[in-house]
CSV table of C-alpha atoms and ligand atoms in Angstrom, one decimal:
chain,number,residue,atom,x,y,z
Y,27,MET,CA,23.3,138.2,-167.3
Y,28,LEU,CA,21.0,135.9,-169.1
Y,29,GLY,CA,19.8,132.6,-167.5
Y,30,ASN,CA,20.8,131.3,-164.0
Y,31,LYS,CA,24.4,132.5,-163.8
Y,32,ASN,CA,26.3,133.9,-160.9
Y,33,ILE,CA,29.8,135.0,-159.9
Y,34,ASN,CA,31.6,132.9,-157.2
Y,35,ASP,CA,34.2,134.0,-154.6
Y,36,SER,CA,37.1,133.6,-157.1
Y,37,ASN,CA,35.4,136.1,-159.5
Y,38,HIS,CA,34.6,133.2,-161.8
Y,39,LEU,CA,31.4,132.7,-163.7
Y,40,GLN,CA,29.2,129.9,-162.5
Y,41,ILE,CA,26.5,128.3,-164.6
Y,42,ALA,CA,24.0,125.9,-162.9
Y,43,GLY,CA,26.5,125.7,-160.0
Y,44,CYS,CA,29.5,124.8,-162.2
Y,45,ASP,CA,32.6,127.0,-162.4
Y,46,VAL,CA,33.3,127.7,-166.1
Y,47,VAL,CA,37.0,127.7,-165.5
Y,48,GLU,CA,36.9,124.2,-164.2
Y,49,LEU,CA,34.6,123.2,-167.0
Y,50,ALA,CA,37.1,124.5,-169.6
Y,51,GLN,CA,40.0,122.7,-167.8
Y,52,THR,CA,38.3,119.4,-167.5
Y,53,MET,CA,36.2,119.2,-170.7
Y,54,GLY,CA,38.2,121.4,-173.1
Y,55,THR,CA,37.2,124.3,-175.2
Y,56,PRO,CA,35.3,125.4,-177.2
Y,57,LEU,CA,32.3,123.8,-175.4
Y,58,TYR,CA,28.6,124.2,-175.6
Y,59,VAL,CA,27.1,124.1,-172.1
Y,60,TYR,CA,23.4,124.0,-171.2
Y,61,ASP,CA,21.7,124.6,-167.9
Y,62,GLU,CA,19.5,121.6,-167.8
Y,63,ASP,CA,17.1,122.9,-165.2
Y,64,LEU,CA,16.4,126.0,-167.3
Y,65,ILE,CA,15.5,123.8,-170.3
Y,66,ARG,CA,13.2,121.7,-167.9
Y,67,ASP,CA,11.6,124.9,-166.6
Y,68,ASN,CA,10.9,126.1,-170.1
Y,69,ILE,CA,9.4,122.8,-171.1
Y,70,GLN,CA,7.2,122.9,-167.9
Y,71,GLU,CA,6.2,126.5,-168.3
Y,72,TYR,CA,4.9,126.0,-171.9
Y,73,LYS,CA,3.0,122.9,-170.7
Y,74,GLN,CA,1.5,124.6,-167.7
Y,75,SER,CA,0.4,127.7,-169.8
Y,76,PHE,CA,-1.5,125.4,-172.2
Y,77,GLN,CA,-3.0,123.4,-169.4
Y,78,GLU,CA,-4.4,126.6,-168.0
Y,79,ASN,CA,-5.8,127.9,-171.3
Y,80,TYR,CA,-6.8,125.1,-173.7
Y,81,PRO,CA,-8.6,121.8,-173.4
Y,82,HIS,CA,-6.5,119.7,-175.9
Y,83,PHE,CA,-3.1,120.5,-177.1
Y,84,SER,CA,0.3,119.1,-178.0
Y,85,LEU,CA,3.7,120.8,-177.7
Y,86,ALA,CA,6.2,119.9,-180.3
Y,87,TYR,CA,9.8,121.0,-179.9
Y,88,ALA,CA,11.5,122.1,-183.1
Y,89,GLY,CA,14.6,120.0,-183.3
Y,90,LYS,CA,16.3,122.2,-185.8
Y,91,ALA,CA,17.1,124.6,-182.9
Y,92,PHE,CA,19.3,122.0,-181.1
Y,93,LEU,CA,18.9,118.3,-181.1
Y,94,CYS,CA,20.6,115.6,-179.1
Y,95,SER,CA,19.6,112.3,-177.4
Y,96,ALA,CA,19.7,113.8,-173.9
Y,97,LEU,CA,17.2,116.5,-174.9
Y,98,CYS,CA,14.9,114.0,-176.7
Y,99,SER,CA,14.8,112.1,-173.4
Y,100,LEU,CA,13.8,115.3,-171.4
Y,101,LEU,CA,11.1,116.1,-173.9
Y,102,ASP,CA,9.8,112.5,-174.0
Y,103,LYS,CA,9.4,112.4,-170.2
Y,104,GLU,CA,7.2,115.5,-170.4
Y,105,GLY,CA,5.1,114.1,-173.2
Y,106,TRP,CA,6.3,116.6,-175.8
Y,107,TRP,CA,6.5,115.9,-179.5
Y,108,VAL,CA,9.5,116.5,-181.6
Y,109,ASP,CA,9.4,118.2,-184.9
Y,110,VAL,CA,12.1,117.1,-187.4
Y,111,VAL,CA,13.0,118.5,-190.8
Y,112,SER,CA,15.3,115.9,-192.3
Y,113,GLY,CA,16.0,112.2,-192.3
Y,114,GLY,CA,19.0,113.0,-190.1
Y,115,GLU,CA,16.9,114.6,-187.4
Y,116,TYR,CA,14.3,111.8,-187.6
Y,117,TYR,CA,17.1,109.2,-187.4
Y,118,LEU,CA,18.6,110.9,-184.3
Y,119,ALA,CA,15.3,111.2,-182.5
Y,120,SER,CA,14.2,107.6,-183.2
Y,121,ALA,CA,17.7,106.3,-182.4
Y,122,ALA,CA,17.4,108.1,-179.1
Y,123,GLY,CA,14.2,106.1,-178.4
Y,124,PHE,CA,11.9,109.0,-178.9
Y,125,PRO,CA,8.4,107.5,-179.9
Y,126,VAL,CA,7.9,108.0,-183.6
Y,127,GLU,CA,4.2,108.5,-183.0
Y,128,ARG,CA,5.1,111.9,-181.5
Y,129,ILE,CA,7.4,113.0,-184.4
Y,130,ILE,CA,6.2,115.7,-186.8
Y,131,PHE,CA,8.0,115.5,-190.1
Y,132,HIS,CA,8.6,118.8,-192.0
Y,133,GLY,CA,10.5,119.9,-195.0
Y,134,ASN,CA,9.9,121.6,-198.4
Y,135,ASN,CA,11.9,119.0,-200.3
Y,136,LYS,CA,11.9,115.7,-198.6
Y,137,THR,CA,14.2,113.4,-200.6
Y,138,PRO,CA,13.2,109.8,-201.7
Y,139,GLU,CA,15.5,108.4,-199.0
Y,140,GLU,CA,14.0,110.6,-196.3
Y,141,ARG,CA,10.5,109.7,-197.4
Y,142,ARG,CA,11.2,106.0,-197.3
Y,143,LEU,CA,13.0,106.2,-193.9
Y,144,VAL,CA,10.1,108.0,-192.3
Y,145,LEU,CA,7.3,106.1,-193.9
Y,146,GLN,CA,8.9,102.8,-192.9
Y,147,GLY,CA,9.8,103.9,-189.4
Y,148,GLY,CA,6.4,105.5,-188.7
Y,149,VAL,CA,5.5,109.1,-188.0
Y,150,GLY,CA,3.1,111.1,-185.8
Y,151,ARG,CA,2.3,113.8,-188.3
Y,152,TRP,CA,3.6,114.3,-191.8
Y,153,VAL,CA,3.5,117.9,-193.0
Y,154,VAL,CA,2.9,118.1,-196.7
Y,155,ASP,CA,4.6,121.2,-198.0
Y,156,ASN,CA,3.6,121.1,-201.7
Y,157,GLU,CA,1.7,119.2,-204.4
Y,158,VAL,CA,4.7,117.4,-205.8
Y,159,GLU,CA,5.3,116.0,-202.4
Y,160,LEU,CA,1.7,114.8,-202.1
Y,161,ASN,CA,2.0,113.1,-205.4
Y,162,PHE,CA,5.1,111.2,-204.2
Y,163,LEU,CA,3.2,110.2,-201.0
Y,164,LEU,CA,0.2,108.9,-203.0
Y,165,GLU,CA,2.6,106.7,-205.0
Y,166,GLU,CA,4.8,105.5,-202.2
Y,167,ALA,CA,2.7,105.3,-199.0
Y,168,SER,CA,1.1,101.9,-199.6
Y,169,SER,CA,4.4,100.3,-200.6
Y,170,TYR,CA,6.2,101.4,-197.4
Y,171,THR,CA,3.5,101.4,-194.8
Y,172,SER,CA,0.6,99.4,-193.4
Y,173,TYR,CA,-1.0,102.4,-191.7
Y,174,ARG,CA,-2.7,105.5,-193.1
Y,175,VAL,CA,-0.2,108.3,-193.0
Y,176,PRO,CA,-1.5,111.1,-190.7
Y,177,LEU,CA,-1.1,114.4,-192.6
Y,178,PHE,CA,-0.9,118.1,-191.9
Y,179,PHE,CA,-0.8,120.6,-194.8
Y,180,ARG,CA,1.5,123.5,-194.5
Y,181,LEU,CA,-0.3,126.7,-195.7
Y,182,ILE,CA,1.1,130.2,-196.3
Y,183,PRO,CA,-1.1,132.5,-194.3
Y,184,GLY,CA,0.5,135.6,-195.9
Y,185,VAL,CA,1.5,137.2,-192.6
Y,186,ASP,CA,4.6,139.4,-192.1
Y,187,PRO,CA,6.1,138.7,-188.7
Y,188,HIS,CA,8.6,141.7,-189.0
Y,189,THR,CA,11.7,139.6,-188.3
Y,190,HIS,CA,14.9,139.0,-190.2
Y,191,GLN,CA,14.1,138.2,-193.9
Y,192,TYR,CA,16.1,134.9,-193.7
Y,193,ILE,CA,13.8,133.7,-190.9
Y,194,THR,CA,10.5,135.0,-192.3
Y,195,THR,CA,8.5,132.1,-193.7
Y,196,GLY,CA,4.8,133.0,-193.7
Y,197,LYS,CA,4.7,135.8,-196.3
Y,198,ILE,CA,3.1,135.1,-199.7
Y,199,ASP,CA,6.5,134.8,-201.4
Y,200,SER,CA,7.9,131.8,-199.5
Y,201,LYS,CA,9.6,128.6,-200.5
Y,202,PHE,CA,7.6,126.8,-197.7
Y,203,GLY,CA,4.0,125.7,-197.9
Y,204,LEU,CA,1.0,126.0,-200.1
Y,205,PRO,CA,-0.5,129.3,-201.0
Y,206,LEU,CA,-4.1,129.5,-199.7
Y,207,GLY,CA,-5.6,129.6,-203.2
Y,208,GLU,CA,-3.8,126.3,-204.2
Y,209,ALA,CA,-4.2,124.4,-201.0
Y,210,GLU,CA,-7.8,123.4,-201.5
Y,211,ASN,CA,-7.3,121.1,-204.5
Y,212,VAL,CA,-4.2,119.5,-203.0
Y,213,ILE,CA,-6.1,118.7,-199.8
Y,214,LEU,CA,-9.1,117.3,-201.7
Y,215,LYS,CA,-6.7,115.0,-203.6
Y,216,ALA,CA,-5.4,113.6,-200.3
Y,217,LEU,CA,-8.9,113.2,-198.9
Y,218,GLN,CA,-9.6,110.7,-201.7
Y,219,SER,CA,-6.7,108.4,-200.8
Y,220,GLU,CA,-7.1,105.4,-198.6
Y,221,ASP,CA,-3.4,105.5,-197.7
Y,222,LEU,CA,-3.5,109.0,-196.2
Y,223,GLU,CA,-5.4,110.5,-193.4
Y,224,VAL,CA,-5.9,114.3,-193.3
Y,225,LYS,CA,-5.6,115.4,-189.7
Y,226,GLY,CA,-5.2,119.2,-189.9
Y,227,LEU,CA,-3.3,122.2,-191.1
Y,228,HIS,CA,0.0,123.8,-190.2
Y,229,CYS,CA,1.6,127.2,-190.6
Y,230,HIS,CA,4.8,128.7,-189.3
Y,231,ILE,CA,5.3,132.4,-189.9
Y,232,GLY,CA,9.0,132.9,-188.9
Y,233,SER,CA,11.4,133.0,-186.1
Y,234,GLN,CA,12.7,135.3,-183.3
Y,235,ILE,CA,9.3,137.2,-183.4
Y,236,ASP,CA,8.8,139.8,-180.7
Y,237,GLN,CA,5.1,140.7,-181.3
Y,238,ILE,CA,2.0,138.7,-180.6
Y,239,ASP,CA,-0.2,140.1,-183.4
Y,240,PRO,CA,1.3,138.2,-186.3
Y,241,PHE,CA,0.7,134.9,-184.5
Y,242,LEU,CA,-2.9,135.9,-183.9
Y,243,LYS,CA,-3.4,137.1,-187.4
Y,244,ALA,CA,-2.1,133.8,-188.7
Y,245,ALA,CA,-4.4,131.8,-186.4
Y,246,GLU,CA,-7.4,133.8,-187.6
Y,247,ILE,CA,-6.5,133.2,-191.3
Y,248,MET,CA,-6.0,129.4,-190.8
Y,249,LEU,CA,-9.3,129.1,-188.9
Y,250,GLN,CA,-11.1,131.0,-191.6
Y,251,PHE,CA,-9.7,128.7,-194.2
Y,252,MET,CA,-10.8,125.7,-192.1
Y,253,ALA,CA,-14.3,127.1,-191.8
Y,254,ASP,CA,-14.6,127.9,-195.6
Y,255,PHE,CA,-13.4,124.4,-196.4
Y,256,ARG,CA,-16.0,122.9,-194.1
Y,257,LYS,CA,-18.7,124.9,-195.8
Y,258,LYS,CA,-17.7,123.8,-199.2
Y,259,TYR,CA,-16.8,120.2,-198.6
Y,260,ASP,CA,-18.3,119.3,-195.3
Y,261,PHE,CA,-15.0,118.2,-193.9
Y,262,VAL,CA,-13.8,119.3,-190.4
Y,263,PHE,CA,-10.0,119.5,-189.8
Y,264,GLN,CA,-9.5,118.1,-186.3
Y,265,GLU,CA,-6.1,119.7,-185.7
Y,266,LEU,CA,-4.3,123.0,-186.1
Y,267,ASP,CA,-0.5,123.5,-185.7
Y,268,LEU,CA,0.5,127.1,-185.5
Y,269,GLY,CA,4.3,126.5,-185.7
Y,270,GLY,CA,7.0,128.1,-183.6
Y,271,GLY,CA,8.8,131.4,-183.7
Y,272,LEU,CA,8.5,133.2,-180.3
Y,273,GLY,CA,11.7,135.3,-179.9
Y,274,VAL,CA,13.9,135.5,-176.8
Y,275,PRO,CA,16.5,138.1,-175.6
Y,276,TYR,CA,20.2,137.6,-176.7
Y,277,LEU,CA,21.3,140.7,-174.8
Y,278,ASP,CA,20.6,142.0,-171.3
Y,279,GLU,CA,19.1,145.2,-172.8
Y,280,GLU,CA,16.6,143.0,-174.7
Y,281,LYS,CA,15.1,141.6,-171.5
Y,282,GLY,CA,11.4,142.5,-171.4
Y,283,ARG,CA,11.2,143.0,-175.2
Y,284,PHE,CA,9.6,139.6,-175.9
Y,285,PRO,CA,6.3,138.3,-174.7
Y,286,SER,CA,6.5,135.7,-171.9
Y,287,PHE,CA,5.6,132.1,-172.8
Y,288,HIS,CA,2.5,132.4,-170.7
Y,289,PHE,CA,1.3,135.6,-172.4
Y,290,TYR,CA,2.0,134.1,-175.8
Y,291,VAL,CA,0.2,130.8,-175.2
Y,292,ARG,CA,-2.7,132.5,-173.5
Y,293,ALA,CA,-3.1,135.0,-176.4
Y,294,ILE,CA,-3.0,132.2,-179.0
Y,295,CYS,CA,-5.5,130.0,-177.1
Y,296,GLU,CA,-7.9,132.9,-176.5
Y,297,LYS,CA,-7.7,133.8,-180.2
Y,298,VAL,CA,-8.4,130.3,-181.3
Y,299,LYS,CA,-11.3,129.9,-178.9
Y,300,SER,CA,-12.9,133.2,-179.9
Y,301,VAL,CA,-12.5,132.7,-183.7
Y,302,CYS,CA,-13.9,129.2,-183.4
Y,303,ASP,CA,-16.8,130.5,-181.4
Y,304,GLU,CA,-17.5,133.2,-184.1
Y,305,LEU,CA,-17.3,130.7,-186.9
Y,306,SER,CA,-19.1,127.9,-185.0
Y,307,TYR,CA,-16.1,125.7,-185.6
Y,308,PRO,CA,-15.3,122.8,-183.2
Y,309,LEU,CA,-12.1,123.6,-181.2
Y,310,PRO,CA,-9.2,121.9,-183.0
Y,311,HIS,CA,-6.5,120.0,-181.1
Y,312,LEU,CA,-3.9,122.7,-181.0
Y,313,TYR,CA,-0.1,122.3,-181.6
Y,314,ILE,CA,2.7,124.8,-181.4
Y,315,GLU,CA,6.4,124.1,-182.2
Y,316,PRO,CA,8.7,126.3,-180.2
Y,317,GLY,CA,12.4,125.7,-180.7
Y,318,ARG,CA,14.6,128.7,-179.9
Y,319,SER,CA,12.6,129.8,-176.9
Y,320,VAL,CA,13.0,126.4,-175.2
Y,321,VAL,CA,16.8,126.2,-175.4
Y,322,ASN,CA,18.5,129.5,-176.3
Y,323,THR,CA,18.9,131.2,-173.0
Y,324,ALA,CA,19.9,127.9,-171.4
Y,325,GLY,CA,23.0,127.5,-173.6
Y,326,SER,CA,26.4,129.2,-173.5
Y,327,THR,CA,29.6,128.6,-175.4
Y,328,ILE,CA,32.9,128.5,-173.5
Y,329,TYR,CA,36.0,129.5,-175.4
Y,330,ARG,CA,39.6,130.1,-174.6
Y,331,VAL,CA,41.2,133.3,-175.7
Y,332,GLY,CA,44.3,132.8,-177.9
Y,333,SER,CA,45.9,135.7,-179.6
Y,334,VAL,CA,45.1,139.3,-178.6
Y,335,LYS,CA,46.2,142.0,-181.0
Y,336,GLU,CA,45.9,145.8,-180.8
Y,337,ILE,CA,46.0,148.0,-183.9
Y,338,PRO,CA,46.7,151.4,-182.3
Y,339,GLY,CA,44.0,153.9,-183.0
Y,340,VAL,CA,41.8,151.2,-184.7
Y,341,LYS,CA,40.8,148.4,-182.4
Y,342,LYS,CA,41.8,145.5,-180.2
Y,343,TYR,CA,41.1,142.0,-181.5
Y,344,VAL,CA,40.5,139.2,-179.1
Y,345,ALA,CA,40.6,135.8,-180.9
Y,346,VAL,CA,39.0,132.7,-179.4
Y,347,ASP,CA,39.5,129.0,-180.3
Y,348,GLY,CA,36.1,128.8,-182.1
Y,349,GLY,CA,34.0,131.2,-184.2
Y,350,MET,CA,31.8,131.0,-187.2
Y,351,ALA,CA,32.2,127.2,-187.4
Y,352,ASP,CA,30.4,126.7,-184.1
Y,353,ASN,CA,28.3,129.9,-184.3
Y,354,PRO,CA,27.5,131.0,-187.8
Y,355,ARG,CA,24.7,133.3,-186.7
Y,356,PRO,CA,26.7,136.6,-186.6
Y,357,ILE,CA,28.0,136.1,-190.1
Y,358,LEU,CA,24.7,134.8,-191.4
Y,359,TYR,CA,22.2,137.2,-189.8
Y,360,GLY,CA,24.4,139.9,-188.2
Y,361,ALA,CA,23.2,138.4,-184.9
Y,362,LYS,CA,24.4,140.1,-181.7
Y,363,TYR,CA,25.8,138.4,-178.6
Y,364,GLN,CA,27.2,139.3,-175.2
Y,365,ALA,CA,30.0,137.6,-173.4
Y,366,ARG,CA,31.9,137.5,-170.1
Y,367,ILE,CA,35.5,136.7,-169.1
Y,368,GLY,CA,34.8,133.6,-167.2
Y,369,ASN,CA,37.9,133.7,-165.0
Y,370,ARG,CA,37.6,137.4,-164.2
Y,371,VAL,CA,34.0,138.5,-164.5
Y,372,ILE,CA,34.5,141.8,-162.7
Y,373,GLY,CA,37.4,144.0,-163.6
Y,374,LYS,CA,38.4,147.1,-165.4
Y,375,LYS,CA,36.9,147.0,-168.8
Y,376,GLU,CA,38.2,147.9,-172.2
Y,377,ARG,CA,36.5,148.0,-175.6
Y,378,VAL,CA,37.4,145.0,-177.9
Y,379,SER,CA,36.2,143.0,-180.8
Y,380,VAL,CA,35.8,139.2,-180.3
Y,381,VAL,CA,36.8,137.2,-183.4
Y,382,GLY,CA,37.0,133.6,-184.3
Y,383,LYS,CA,39.8,131.5,-185.8
Y,384,CYS,CA,38.3,130.9,-189.3
Y,385,CYS,CA,39.9,132.2,-192.4
Y,386,GLU,CA,37.2,134.9,-193.1
Y,387,SER,CA,37.5,138.5,-192.1
Y,388,GLY,CA,33.7,138.3,-191.4
Y,389,ASP,CA,34.4,135.7,-188.6
Y,390,VAL,CA,33.5,138.2,-185.9
Y,391,LEU,CA,31.5,136.9,-183.0
Y,392,ILE,CA,31.0,140.2,-181.3
Y,393,GLU,CA,31.9,143.4,-183.1
Y,394,GLU,CA,32.2,145.6,-180.1
Y,395,ILE,CA,32.1,144.8,-176.4
Y,396,GLU,CA,33.5,146.0,-173.1
Y,397,LEU,CA,35.4,143.2,-171.3
Y,398,PRO,CA,37.9,143.2,-168.4
Y,399,SER,CA,41.2,143.2,-170.2
Y,400,PRO,CA,41.0,140.0,-172.1
Y,401,SER,CA,44.4,138.2,-172.3
Y,402,PRO,CA,45.7,135.0,-173.8
Y,403,GLY,CA,44.5,132.0,-171.8
Y,404,ASP,CA,41.4,133.7,-170.5
Y,405,ILE,CA,38.1,131.9,-170.6
Y,406,LEU,CA,35.4,133.7,-172.7
Y,407,VAL,CA,31.8,132.8,-172.3
Y,408,VAL,CA,29.3,133.8,-175.0
Y,409,GLU,CA,25.8,133.8,-173.6
Y,410,ALA,CA,22.5,132.7,-175.2
Y,411,THR,CA,24.0,130.3,-177.8
Y,412,GLY,CA,21.6,127.4,-177.1
Y,413,ALA,CA,19.6,127.6,-180.3
Y,414,TYR,CA,20.9,127.4,-183.9
Y,415,ASN,CA,24.5,127.1,-182.9
Y,416,HIS,CA,25.3,123.4,-182.3
Y,417,SER,CA,22.7,122.6,-185.0
Y,418,MET,CA,24.2,125.0,-187.5
Y,419,ALA,CA,27.8,124.3,-186.8
Y,420,SER,CA,30.1,123.3,-189.6
Y,421,ASN,CA,33.6,121.8,-190.1
Y,422,TYR,CA,34.8,124.9,-192.0
Y,423,ASN,CA,38.6,125.0,-192.1
Y,424,LEU,CA,38.3,121.4,-190.8
Y,425,ILE,CA,37.8,122.6,-187.3
Y,426,PRO,CA,36.3,119.8,-185.1
Y,427,ARG,CA,32.8,120.7,-183.7
Y,428,PRO,CA,32.6,121.2,-179.9
Y,429,GLY,CA,31.0,118.8,-177.5
Y,430,VAL,CA,27.8,119.5,-175.5
Y,431,VAL,CA,27.6,119.3,-171.8
Y,432,PHE,CA,24.4,119.5,-169.7
Y,433,LEU,CA,24.9,121.1,-166.3
Y,434,ARG,CA,22.8,120.3,-163.3
Y,435,GLY,CA,23.2,120.9,-159.6
Y,436,GLY,CA,26.9,121.7,-160.0
Y,437,LYS,CA,27.6,118.6,-162.1
Y,438,PRO,CA,28.5,118.4,-165.8
Y,439,GLU,CA,27.4,115.6,-168.0
Y,440,LEU,CA,28.8,115.1,-171.4
Y,441,VAL,CA,25.9,114.5,-173.8
Y,442,VAL,CA,27.6,114.9,-177.2
Y,443,ARG,CA,31.3,114.2,-177.3
Y,444,PRO,CA,33.5,116.7,-179.1
Y,445,GLU,CA,34.8,115.8,-182.6
Y,446,ASN,CA,38.3,114.6,-182.9
Y,447,TRP,CA,40.8,114.6,-185.7
Y,448,TYR,CA,39.8,111.2,-186.8
Y,449,ASP,CA,36.1,112.3,-187.2
Y,450,LEU,CA,37.3,114.9,-189.7
Y,451,VAL,CA,39.0,112.4,-192.0
Y,452,ARG,CA,36.7,109.4,-191.4
Y,453,ARG,CA,34.9,109.8,-194.7
Y,454,ASP,CA,38.0,110.4,-196.8
Y,455,ILE,CA,39.1,107.6,-199.0
Y,456,ILE,CA,42.9,107.3,-198.4
Y,457,PRO,CA,44.2,104.6,-200.8
Y,458,GLY,CA,45.9,101.8,-198.9
Y,459,LYS,CA,45.2,103.3,-195.5
Y,460,ASN,CA,41.5,103.7,-195.2
Y,461,LYS,CA,39.1,101.0,-196.4
Y,462,GLU,CA,36.0,102.7,-195.0
Y,463,VAL,CA,33.5,103.7,-197.6
I,6,PLP,C1,8.1,124.5,-189.3
I,6,PLP,C2,8.9,125.2,-188.1
I,6,PLP,N1,8.4,125.0,-186.9
I,6,PLP,C3,9.0,125.5,-185.8
I,6,PLP,C4,10.2,126.2,-185.9
I,6,PLP,C5,10.9,126.8,-184.7
I,6,PLP,O1,11.0,128.1,-184.7
I,6,PLP,P1,11.6,128.8,-183.4
I,6,PLP,O2,12.9,128.2,-183.2
I,6,PLP,O3,11.7,130.2,-183.8
I,6,PLP,O4,10.7,128.6,-182.3
I,6,PLP,C6,10.7,126.5,-187.2
I,6,PLP,C7,11.9,127.3,-187.4
I,6,PLP,O5,12.2,127.9,-188.4
I,6,PLP,C8,10.0,125.9,-188.3
I,6,PLP,O6,10.5,126.0,-189.6
């Protein structure tokens, strides 16, 4: 099993001391649950690894993986930054009381409304993705701010991280960032502005990466760019953000395939130190932006089994009360998951296919899995759903999105309430009935 789970005397699955059957009964299904201590451990482990290996650093959690106020508060207490990629994520983090001075604002097409919201609200680092965006900033910064906007520039290092093509972002052909050959002029333009302050450079090569080398290669390319720039223009970038992307296991058999946080952080720090030494470049303040690796293993989704249908000689379908609306990763990336029957963890197994309730044949959560005779009413727990599930969920088929519960010391705490029917029609203009616009 992934994470801190165990089986209790009733043959029920327990997560962080909570019986999943009781959780399903009291909080309803489907339900995203997180082992809060596991998130805290991950936050601590990253921090400790940096403290042991590098003199000045900041850790920024990538909110796109999973964001809610309770998580913002955990991150804030540990001094982390939060990286946001839309006005919505920025709004949530700042509404949760997260200090805007520790927010990094990303995005390859920041809208006028988003730019205004963030400029007026304040921001820790603004990551310029392209020249059009810089031109907007040059026009708008002084009207919305009384401070110099602290900038990173996102560059494309041209490194292939060997992961799924939809989550590869650092190759030459990418919608994100400035090609190395174009970046120089864009940065020079910003350096001439009194409204902007160039702090450093950023790259992010992709997600769910299982090797260290692509990260090291990217670090080397970024530092070489920084050194070349200094030589030409006598300007030193004070900061370097190497993005996120460390992969984590989704299946028991993948345990051990991914570098540990400590190994990853140490390798990056060593690389940055040795390249800076070679290039006689002052050590930049270093940032990384992990998302998935902080929360994925800590999360699980609890469903209830509804219909079970056997097509003789073909397969047995086990349908749950969620599916691609709360977890679009299988249909989007062919992502693989594992699951347990929460109310009968150990039992005689049979091969089944776990499907969702959406009107798509592709709404398959797990193509093939051995489970102990799933029957209607059983509780099914899909593991490692902490990242890119809640944040990617939709209302397809007008299915309400599940709530989120943090579990700690045997106690559940609702941190995001589940949607209700009213949430689904709230924005609809119903003449004579609904005046809300
Ligand atoms: C700019 C940036 N930083 C950080 C991340 C987080 O990546 P991961 O969740 O793989 O750690 C992403 C995700 O795609 C990203 O685009």
